[in-house]
C-alpha positions as a LaTeX table, in Angstrom:
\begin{tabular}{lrrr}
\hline
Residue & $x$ (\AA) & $y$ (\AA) & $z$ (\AA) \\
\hline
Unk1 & 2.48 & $-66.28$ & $-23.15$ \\
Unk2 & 5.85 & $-65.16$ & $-21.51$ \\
Unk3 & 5.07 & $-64.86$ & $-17.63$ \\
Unk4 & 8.63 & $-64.05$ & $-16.47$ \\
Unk5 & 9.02 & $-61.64$ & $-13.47$ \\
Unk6 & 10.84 & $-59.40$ & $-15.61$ \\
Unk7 & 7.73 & $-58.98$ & $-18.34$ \\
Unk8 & 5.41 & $-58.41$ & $-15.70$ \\
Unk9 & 7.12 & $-55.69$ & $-13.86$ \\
Unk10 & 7.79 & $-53.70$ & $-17.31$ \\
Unk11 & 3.86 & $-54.53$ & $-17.73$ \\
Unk12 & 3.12 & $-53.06$ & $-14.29$ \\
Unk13 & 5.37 & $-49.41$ & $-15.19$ \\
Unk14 & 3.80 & $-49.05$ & $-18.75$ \\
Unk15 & 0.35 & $-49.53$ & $-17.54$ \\
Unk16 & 1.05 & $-47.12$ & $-14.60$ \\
Unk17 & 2.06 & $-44.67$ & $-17.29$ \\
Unk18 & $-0.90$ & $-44.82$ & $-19.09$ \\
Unk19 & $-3.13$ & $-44.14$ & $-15.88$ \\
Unk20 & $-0.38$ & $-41.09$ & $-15.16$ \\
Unk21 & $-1.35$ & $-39.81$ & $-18.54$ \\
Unk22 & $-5.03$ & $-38.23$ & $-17.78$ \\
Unk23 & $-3.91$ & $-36.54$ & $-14.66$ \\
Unk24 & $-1.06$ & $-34.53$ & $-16.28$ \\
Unk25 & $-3.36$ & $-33.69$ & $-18.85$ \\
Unk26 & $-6.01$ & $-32.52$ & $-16.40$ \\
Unk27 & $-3.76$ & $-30.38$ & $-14.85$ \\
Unk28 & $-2.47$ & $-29.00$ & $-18.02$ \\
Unk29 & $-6.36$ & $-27.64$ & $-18.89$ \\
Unk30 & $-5.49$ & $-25.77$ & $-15.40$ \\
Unk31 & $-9.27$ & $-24.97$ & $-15.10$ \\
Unk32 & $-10.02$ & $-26.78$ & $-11.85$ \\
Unk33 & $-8.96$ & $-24.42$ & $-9.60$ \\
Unk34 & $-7.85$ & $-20.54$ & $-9.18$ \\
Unk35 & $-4.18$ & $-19.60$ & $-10.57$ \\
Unk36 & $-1.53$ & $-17.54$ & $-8.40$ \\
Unk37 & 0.82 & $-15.09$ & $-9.78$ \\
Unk38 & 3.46 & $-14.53$ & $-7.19$ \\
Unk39 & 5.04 & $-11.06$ & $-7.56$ \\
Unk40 & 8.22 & $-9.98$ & $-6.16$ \\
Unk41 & 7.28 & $-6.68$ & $-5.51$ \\
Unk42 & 4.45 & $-4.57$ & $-4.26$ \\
Unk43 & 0.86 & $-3.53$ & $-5.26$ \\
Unk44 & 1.58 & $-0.20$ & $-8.15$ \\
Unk45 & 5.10 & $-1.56$ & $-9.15$ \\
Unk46 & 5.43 & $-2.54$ & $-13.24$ \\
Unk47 & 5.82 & $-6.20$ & $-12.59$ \\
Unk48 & 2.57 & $-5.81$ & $-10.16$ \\
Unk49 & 0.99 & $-3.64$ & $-13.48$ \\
Unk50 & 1.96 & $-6.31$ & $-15.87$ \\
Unk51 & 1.00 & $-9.44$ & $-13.50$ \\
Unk52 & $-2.53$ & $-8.06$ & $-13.36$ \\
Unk53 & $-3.12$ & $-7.70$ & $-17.04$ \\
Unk54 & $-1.57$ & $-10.58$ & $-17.68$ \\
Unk55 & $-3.82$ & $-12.53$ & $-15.41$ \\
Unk56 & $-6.79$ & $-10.90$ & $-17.01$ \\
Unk57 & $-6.24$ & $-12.66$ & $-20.18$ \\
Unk58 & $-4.83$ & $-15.88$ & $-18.71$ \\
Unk59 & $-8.51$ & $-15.79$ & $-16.15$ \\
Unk60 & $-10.36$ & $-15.32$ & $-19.64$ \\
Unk61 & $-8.76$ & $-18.25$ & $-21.22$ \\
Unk62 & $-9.01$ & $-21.16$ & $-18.57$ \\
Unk63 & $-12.57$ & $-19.42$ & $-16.63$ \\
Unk64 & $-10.77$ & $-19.55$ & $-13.88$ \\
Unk65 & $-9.66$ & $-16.27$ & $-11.39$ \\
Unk66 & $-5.64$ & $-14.90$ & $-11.58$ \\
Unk67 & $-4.95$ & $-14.19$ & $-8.13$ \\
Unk68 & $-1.91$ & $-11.65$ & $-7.82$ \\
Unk69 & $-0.02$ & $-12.18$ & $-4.81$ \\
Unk70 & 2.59 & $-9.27$ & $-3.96$ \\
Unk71 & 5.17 & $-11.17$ & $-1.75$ \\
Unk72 & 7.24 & $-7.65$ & $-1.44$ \\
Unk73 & 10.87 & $-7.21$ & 0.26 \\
Unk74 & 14.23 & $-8.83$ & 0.63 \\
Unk75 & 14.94 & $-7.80$ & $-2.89$ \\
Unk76 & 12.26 & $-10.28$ & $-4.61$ \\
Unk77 & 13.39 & $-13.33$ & $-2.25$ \\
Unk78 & 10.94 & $-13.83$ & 0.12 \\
Unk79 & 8.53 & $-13.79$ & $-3.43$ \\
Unk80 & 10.68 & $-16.69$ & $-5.53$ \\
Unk81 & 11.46 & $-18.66$ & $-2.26$ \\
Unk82 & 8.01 & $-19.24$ & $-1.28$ \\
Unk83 & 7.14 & $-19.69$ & $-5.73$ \\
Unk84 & 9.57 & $-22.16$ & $-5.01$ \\
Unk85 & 8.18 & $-24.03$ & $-2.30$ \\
Unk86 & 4.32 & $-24.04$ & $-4.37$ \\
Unk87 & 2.62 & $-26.79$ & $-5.46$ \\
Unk88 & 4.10 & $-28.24$ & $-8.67$ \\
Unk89 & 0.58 & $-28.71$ & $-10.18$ \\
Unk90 & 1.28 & $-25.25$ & $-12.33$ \\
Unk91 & $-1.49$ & $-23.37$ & $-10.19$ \\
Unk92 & 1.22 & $-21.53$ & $-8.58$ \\
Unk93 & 3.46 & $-18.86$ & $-11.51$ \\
Unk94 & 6.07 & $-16.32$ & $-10.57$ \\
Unk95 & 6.06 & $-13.70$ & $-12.70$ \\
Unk96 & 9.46 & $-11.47$ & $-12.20$ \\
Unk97 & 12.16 & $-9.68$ & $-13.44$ \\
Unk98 & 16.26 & $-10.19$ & $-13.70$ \\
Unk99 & 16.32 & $-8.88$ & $-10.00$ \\
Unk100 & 15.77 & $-12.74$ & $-9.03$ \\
Unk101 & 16.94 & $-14.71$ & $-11.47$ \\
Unk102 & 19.75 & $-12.87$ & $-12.72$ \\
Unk103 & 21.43 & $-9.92$ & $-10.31$ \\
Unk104 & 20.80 & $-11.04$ & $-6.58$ \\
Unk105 & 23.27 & $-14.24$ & $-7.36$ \\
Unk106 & 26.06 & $-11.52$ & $-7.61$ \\
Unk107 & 24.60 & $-9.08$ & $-5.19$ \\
Unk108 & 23.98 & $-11.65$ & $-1.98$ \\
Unk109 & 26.51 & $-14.44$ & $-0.64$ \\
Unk110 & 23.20 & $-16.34$ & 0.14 \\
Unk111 & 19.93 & $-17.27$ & $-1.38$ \\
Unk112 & 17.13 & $-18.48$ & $-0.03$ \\
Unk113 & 16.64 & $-20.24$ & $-3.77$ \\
Unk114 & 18.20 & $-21.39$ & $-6.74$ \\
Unk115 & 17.27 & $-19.40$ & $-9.60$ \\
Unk116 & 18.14 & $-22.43$ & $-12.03$ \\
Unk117 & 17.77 & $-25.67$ & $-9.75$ \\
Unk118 & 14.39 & $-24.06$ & $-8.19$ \\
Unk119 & 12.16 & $-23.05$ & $-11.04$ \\
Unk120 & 10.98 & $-24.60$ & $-14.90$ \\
Unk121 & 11.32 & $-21.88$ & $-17.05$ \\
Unk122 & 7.95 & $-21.21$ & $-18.81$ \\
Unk123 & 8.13 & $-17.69$ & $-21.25$ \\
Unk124 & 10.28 & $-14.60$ & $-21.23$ \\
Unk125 & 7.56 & $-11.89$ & $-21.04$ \\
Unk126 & 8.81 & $-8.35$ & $-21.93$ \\
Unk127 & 12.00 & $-5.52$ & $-22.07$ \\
Unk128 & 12.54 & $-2.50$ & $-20.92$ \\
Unk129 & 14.19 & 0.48 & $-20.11$ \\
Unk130 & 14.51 & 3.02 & $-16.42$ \\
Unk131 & 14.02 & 6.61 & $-15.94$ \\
Unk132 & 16.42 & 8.62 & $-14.06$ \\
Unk133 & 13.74 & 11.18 & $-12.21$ \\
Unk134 & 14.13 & 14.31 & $-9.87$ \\
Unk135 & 11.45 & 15.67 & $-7.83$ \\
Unk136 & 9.75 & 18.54 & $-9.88$ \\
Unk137 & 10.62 & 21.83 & $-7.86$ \\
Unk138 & 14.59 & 19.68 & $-7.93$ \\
Unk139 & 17.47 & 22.54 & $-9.33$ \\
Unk140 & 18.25 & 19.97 & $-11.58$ \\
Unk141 & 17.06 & 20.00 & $-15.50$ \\
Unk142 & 19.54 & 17.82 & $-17.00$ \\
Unk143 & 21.91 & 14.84 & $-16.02$ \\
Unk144 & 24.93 & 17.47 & $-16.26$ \\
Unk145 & 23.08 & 19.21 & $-13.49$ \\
Unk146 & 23.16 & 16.32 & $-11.74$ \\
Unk147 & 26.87 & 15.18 & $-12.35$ \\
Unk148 & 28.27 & 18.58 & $-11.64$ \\
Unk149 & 26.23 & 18.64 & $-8.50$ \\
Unk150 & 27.56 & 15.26 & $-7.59$ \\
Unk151 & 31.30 & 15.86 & $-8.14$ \\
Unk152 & 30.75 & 19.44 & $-6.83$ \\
Unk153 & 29.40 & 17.92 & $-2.97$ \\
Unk154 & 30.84 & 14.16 & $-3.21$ \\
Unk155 & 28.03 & 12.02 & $-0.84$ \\
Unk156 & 25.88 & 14.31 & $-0.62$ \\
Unk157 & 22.78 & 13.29 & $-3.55$ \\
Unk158 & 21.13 & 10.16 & $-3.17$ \\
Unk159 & 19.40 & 7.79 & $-5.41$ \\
Unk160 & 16.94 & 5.04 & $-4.35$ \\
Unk161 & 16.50 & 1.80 & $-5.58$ \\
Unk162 & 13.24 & $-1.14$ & $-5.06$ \\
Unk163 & 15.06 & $-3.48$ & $-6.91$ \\
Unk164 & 18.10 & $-5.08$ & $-8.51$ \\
Unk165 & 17.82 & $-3.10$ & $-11.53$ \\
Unk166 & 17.42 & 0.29 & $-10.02$ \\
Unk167 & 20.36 & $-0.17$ & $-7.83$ \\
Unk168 & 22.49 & $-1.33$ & $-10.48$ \\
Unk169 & 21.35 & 1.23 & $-12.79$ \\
Unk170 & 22.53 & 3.80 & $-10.09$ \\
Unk171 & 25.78 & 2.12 & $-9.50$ \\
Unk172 & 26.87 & 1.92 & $-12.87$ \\
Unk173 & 26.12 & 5.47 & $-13.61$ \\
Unk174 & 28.50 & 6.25 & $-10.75$ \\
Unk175 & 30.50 & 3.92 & $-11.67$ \\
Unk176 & 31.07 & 4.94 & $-15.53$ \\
Unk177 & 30.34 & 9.37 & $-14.47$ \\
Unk178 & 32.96 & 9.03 & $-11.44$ \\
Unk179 & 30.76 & 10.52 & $-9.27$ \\
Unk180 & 29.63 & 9.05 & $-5.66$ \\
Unk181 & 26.09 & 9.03 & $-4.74$ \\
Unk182 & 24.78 & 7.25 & $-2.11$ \\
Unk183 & 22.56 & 4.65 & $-2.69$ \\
Unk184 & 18.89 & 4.21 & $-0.41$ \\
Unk185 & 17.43 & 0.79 & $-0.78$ \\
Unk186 & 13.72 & 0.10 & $-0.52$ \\
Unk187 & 11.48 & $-2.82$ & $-0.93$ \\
Unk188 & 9.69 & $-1.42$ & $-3.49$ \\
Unk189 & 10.15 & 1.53 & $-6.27$ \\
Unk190 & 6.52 & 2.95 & $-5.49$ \\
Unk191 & 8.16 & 3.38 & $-1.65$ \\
Unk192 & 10.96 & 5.10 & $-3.10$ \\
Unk193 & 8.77 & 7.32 & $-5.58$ \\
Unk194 & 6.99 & 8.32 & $-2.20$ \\
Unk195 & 9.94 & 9.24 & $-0.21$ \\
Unk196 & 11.28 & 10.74 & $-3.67$ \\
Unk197 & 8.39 & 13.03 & $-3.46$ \\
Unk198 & 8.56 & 13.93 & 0.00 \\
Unk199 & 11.88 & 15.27 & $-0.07$ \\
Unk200 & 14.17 & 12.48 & 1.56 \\
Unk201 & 16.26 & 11.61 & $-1.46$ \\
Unk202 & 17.63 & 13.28 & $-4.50$ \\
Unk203 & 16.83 & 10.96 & $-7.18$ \\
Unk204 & 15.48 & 7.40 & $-8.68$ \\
Unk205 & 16.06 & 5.10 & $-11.52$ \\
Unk206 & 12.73 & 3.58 & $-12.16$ \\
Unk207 & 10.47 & 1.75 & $-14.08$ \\
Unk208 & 8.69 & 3.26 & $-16.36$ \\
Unk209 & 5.18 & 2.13 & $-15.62$ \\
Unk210 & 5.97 & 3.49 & $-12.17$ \\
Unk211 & 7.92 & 6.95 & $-12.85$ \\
Unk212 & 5.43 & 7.95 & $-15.96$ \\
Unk213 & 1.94 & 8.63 & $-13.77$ \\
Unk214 & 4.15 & 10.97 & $-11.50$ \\
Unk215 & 5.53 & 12.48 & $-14.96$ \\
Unk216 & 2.55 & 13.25 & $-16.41$ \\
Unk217 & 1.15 & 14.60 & $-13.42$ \\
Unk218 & 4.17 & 17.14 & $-13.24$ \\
Unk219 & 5.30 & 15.54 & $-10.04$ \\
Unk220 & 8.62 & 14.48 & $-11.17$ \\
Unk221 & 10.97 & 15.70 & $-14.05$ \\
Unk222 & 12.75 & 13.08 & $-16.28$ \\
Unk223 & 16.25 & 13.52 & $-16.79$ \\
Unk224 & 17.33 & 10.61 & $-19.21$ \\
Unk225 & 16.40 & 7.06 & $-20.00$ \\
Unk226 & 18.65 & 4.14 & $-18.86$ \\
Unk227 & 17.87 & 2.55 & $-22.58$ \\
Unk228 & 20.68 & 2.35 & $-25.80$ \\
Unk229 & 17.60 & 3.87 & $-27.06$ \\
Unk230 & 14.97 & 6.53 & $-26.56$ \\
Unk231 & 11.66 & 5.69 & $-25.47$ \\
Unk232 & 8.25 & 6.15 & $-27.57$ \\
Unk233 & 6.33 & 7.31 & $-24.73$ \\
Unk234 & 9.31 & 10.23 & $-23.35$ \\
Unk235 & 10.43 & 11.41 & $-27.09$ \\
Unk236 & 12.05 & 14.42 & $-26.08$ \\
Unk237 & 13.97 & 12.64 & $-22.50$ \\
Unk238 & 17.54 & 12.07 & $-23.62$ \\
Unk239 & 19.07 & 8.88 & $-23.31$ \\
Unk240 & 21.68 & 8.93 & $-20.19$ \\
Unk241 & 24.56 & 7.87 & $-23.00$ \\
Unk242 & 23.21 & 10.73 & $-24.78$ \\
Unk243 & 22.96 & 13.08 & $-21.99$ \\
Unk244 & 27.17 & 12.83 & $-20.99$ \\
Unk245 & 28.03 & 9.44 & $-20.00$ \\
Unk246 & 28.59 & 7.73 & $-22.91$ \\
Unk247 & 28.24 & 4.61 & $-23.66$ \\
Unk248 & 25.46 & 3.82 & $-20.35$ \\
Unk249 & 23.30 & 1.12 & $-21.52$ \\
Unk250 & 20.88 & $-0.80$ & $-18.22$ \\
Unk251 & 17.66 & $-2.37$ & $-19.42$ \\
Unk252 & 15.46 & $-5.12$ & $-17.50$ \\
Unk253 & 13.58 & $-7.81$ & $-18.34$ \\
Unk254 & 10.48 & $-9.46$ & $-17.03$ \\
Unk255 & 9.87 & $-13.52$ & $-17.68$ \\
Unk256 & 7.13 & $-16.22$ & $-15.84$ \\
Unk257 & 8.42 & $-19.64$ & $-14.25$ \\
Unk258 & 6.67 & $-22.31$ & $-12.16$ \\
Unk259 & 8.46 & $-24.78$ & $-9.60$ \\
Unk260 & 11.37 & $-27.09$ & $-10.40$ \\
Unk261 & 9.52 & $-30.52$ & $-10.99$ \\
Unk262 & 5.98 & $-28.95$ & $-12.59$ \\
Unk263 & 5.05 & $-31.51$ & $-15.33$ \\
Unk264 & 6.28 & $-30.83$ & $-19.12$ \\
Unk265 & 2.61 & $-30.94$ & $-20.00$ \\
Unk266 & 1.92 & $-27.85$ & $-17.57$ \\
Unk267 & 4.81 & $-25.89$ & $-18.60$ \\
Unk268 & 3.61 & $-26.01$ & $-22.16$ \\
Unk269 & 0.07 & $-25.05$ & $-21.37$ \\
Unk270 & 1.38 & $-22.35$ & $-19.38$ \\
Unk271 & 3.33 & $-20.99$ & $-22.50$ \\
Unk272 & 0.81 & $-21.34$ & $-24.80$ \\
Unk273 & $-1.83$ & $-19.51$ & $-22.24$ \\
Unk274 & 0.78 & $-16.60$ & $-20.98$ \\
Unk275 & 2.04 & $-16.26$ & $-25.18$ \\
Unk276 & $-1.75$ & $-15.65$ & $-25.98$ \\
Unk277 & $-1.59$ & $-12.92$ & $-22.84$ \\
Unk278 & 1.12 & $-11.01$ & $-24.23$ \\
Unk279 & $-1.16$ & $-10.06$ & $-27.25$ \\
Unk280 & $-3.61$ & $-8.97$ & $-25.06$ \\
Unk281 & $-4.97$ & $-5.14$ & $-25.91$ \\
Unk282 & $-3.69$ & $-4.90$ & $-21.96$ \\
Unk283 & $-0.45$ & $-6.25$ & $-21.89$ \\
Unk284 & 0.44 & $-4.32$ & $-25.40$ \\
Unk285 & $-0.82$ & $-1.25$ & $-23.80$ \\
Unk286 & 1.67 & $-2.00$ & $-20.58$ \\
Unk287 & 4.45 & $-2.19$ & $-23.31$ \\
Unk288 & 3.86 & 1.13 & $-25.16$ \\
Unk289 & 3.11 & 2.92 & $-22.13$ \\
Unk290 & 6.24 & 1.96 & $-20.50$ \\
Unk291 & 8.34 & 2.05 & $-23.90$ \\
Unk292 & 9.05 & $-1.93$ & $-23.20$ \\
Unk293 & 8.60 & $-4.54$ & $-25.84$ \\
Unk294 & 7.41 & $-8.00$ & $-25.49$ \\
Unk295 & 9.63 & $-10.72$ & $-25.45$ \\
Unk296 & 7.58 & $-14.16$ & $-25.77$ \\
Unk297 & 10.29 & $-17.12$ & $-25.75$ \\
Unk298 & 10.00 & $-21.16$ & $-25.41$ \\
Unk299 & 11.06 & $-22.66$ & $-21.92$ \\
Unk300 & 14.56 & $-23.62$ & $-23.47$ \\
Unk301 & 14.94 & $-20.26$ & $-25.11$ \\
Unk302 & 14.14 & $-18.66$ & $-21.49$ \\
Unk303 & 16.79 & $-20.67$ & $-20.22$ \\
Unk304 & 19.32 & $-20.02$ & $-22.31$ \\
Unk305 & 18.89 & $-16.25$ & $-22.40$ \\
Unk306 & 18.84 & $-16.39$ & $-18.23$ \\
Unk307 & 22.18 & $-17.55$ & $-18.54$ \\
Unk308 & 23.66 & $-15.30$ & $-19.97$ \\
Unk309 & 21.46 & $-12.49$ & $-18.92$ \\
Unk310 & 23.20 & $-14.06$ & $-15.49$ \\
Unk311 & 26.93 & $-13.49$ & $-16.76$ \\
Unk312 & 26.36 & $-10.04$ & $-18.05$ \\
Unk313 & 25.20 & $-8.51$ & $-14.68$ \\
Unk314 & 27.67 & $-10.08$ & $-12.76$ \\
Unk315 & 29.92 & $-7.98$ & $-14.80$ \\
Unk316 & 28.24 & $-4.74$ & $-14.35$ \\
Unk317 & 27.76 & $-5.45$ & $-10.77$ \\
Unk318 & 31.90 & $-6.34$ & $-10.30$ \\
Unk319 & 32.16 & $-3.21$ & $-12.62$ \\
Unk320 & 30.36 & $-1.13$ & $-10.31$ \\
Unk321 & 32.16 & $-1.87$ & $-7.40$ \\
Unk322 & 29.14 & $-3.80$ & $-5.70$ \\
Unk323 & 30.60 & $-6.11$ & $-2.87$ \\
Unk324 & 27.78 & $-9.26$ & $-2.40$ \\
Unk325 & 25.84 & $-8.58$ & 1.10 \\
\hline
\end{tabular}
């Protein structure tokens, strides 16, 4: 029998593998204790919406409760920092959009994370498109109302944004119409709907899951889609390339990571769990309500597609004029 120092140690490391083994695997059943979804934004918003149903199915799966956590503000930082900073034990999910882990990169000199460095990538979730809105009793009926308004009174219409993807749908349609609008941040796009309402700006590109309840309630008149194509829910709303400014294309995306350094065995789990939530009756009714489609992916596929999802809006964002804060 070979005693050498050399023998033992390796002996030591493989049979400390094998004891690793059993935990991982425990934690990869992720039914000993309740789950978090950390969302960037707050309670009514579409990544709130989706979290929700998504957690229903995910809570089904495992017995155990989906806690949503709205972390809202600082453009979804505050949210991925502290998603970050969680327990790597894959009790702890972030479920966002390209507002944190592709745009703020190109629209802030400093994070408070790394989108790449910070997070394992576990499943793209969905796509969609915005909805340029005006408050109902607004003069304007069309987007040519709007641009002839705005090149009419330079400054003087607004638009609000609660996230990456609102702003930058705003600044690119000034960008590509030639028009200047100014631009109303917000931590939120239900805070924006509100002030929307209540008379304090002109205009919003929003989700849809958060612009359609005010459209169907006659609240709000929809002007054009932000969407290469029309959406199955708003038939008869042109698309905003359709509606003048052609060639306007701004879509968003919504995908689910855990903490840099959460076991391979958790990640998968997670995937398999969150791919079985996307064909939920819920999370397919999110989709055709909001004219999205789901976008299940594999960890490396969610990767790859974040990069360049990354490159293309910092070139909308240098397009648009946007100077980092």
């Amino acid at each position: 029998m070979n005693n050498s120092p050399f023998t033992r140690r390796h002996a030591v490391v493989a049979l400390a593998s094998v004891l690793a083994l059993p935990a991982a695997f425990a934690q990869a059943s992720l039914t000993t204790k309740p789950i978090t979804f950390i969302v960037p934004f707050a309670a009514g918003s579409a990544t709130d919406i989706l979290a929700r149903a998504l957690g229903q199915s995910v809570s089904e799966q495992t017995g155990q409760p989906v806690v949503v956590d709205n972390k809202a503000g600082a453009s979804g930082m505050i949210a991925a920092q502290a998603a970050a900073n969680a327990p790597k034990d894959g009790h702890t999910v972030l479920i966002t959009t390209n507002t944190t882990h592709a745009a703020n990169q190109h629209l802030y000199k400093k994070l408070s994370y790394d989108p790449v460095k910070d997070f394992a990538a576990i499943t793209g979730i969905g796509k969609g498109g915005q909805i340029m809105i005006v408050r109902a009793d607004a003069p304007y009926k069309s987007v040519a109302d709007v641009l002839a308004a705005a090149k009419q009174a330079p400054g003087k219409l607004s638009f609000g944004s609660g996230s990456s993807s609102s702003r930058v749908a705003g600044e690119l349609f000034q960008q590509m119409a030639n028009v200047n609008i100014l631009h109303v941040p917000y931590r939120s796009n239900p805070m924006g709907i509100t002030d929307l309402l209540g008379g304090q700006i002109t205009m919003m590109f929003t989700d849809a899951s958060t612009g359609m309840p005010q459209i169907t309630t006659g609240k709000v008149r929809a002007l054009g889609v932000t969407s290469a194509r029309r959406m199955a829910s708003l038939p008869d709303v042109p698309t905003i390339a359709e509606a003048g400014v052609k060639g306007y294309d701004m879509g968003y995306w919504f995908a689910a990571y855990a903490p840099a350094g959460t076991p391979a065995p958790v990640v998968t789990r997670l995937n398999e769990l969150l791919h079985k939530a996307i064909e939920s009756p819920a999370v397919r009714q999110f989709f055709a309500g909001s004219g999205g489609e789901v976008f299940p992916t594999s960890p490396a596929e969610l990767v790859k597609f974040q990069a360049s999802e990354t490159d293309m809006w910092g070139r909308v964002i240098k397009a648009a004029g946007i100077e980092a804060e």
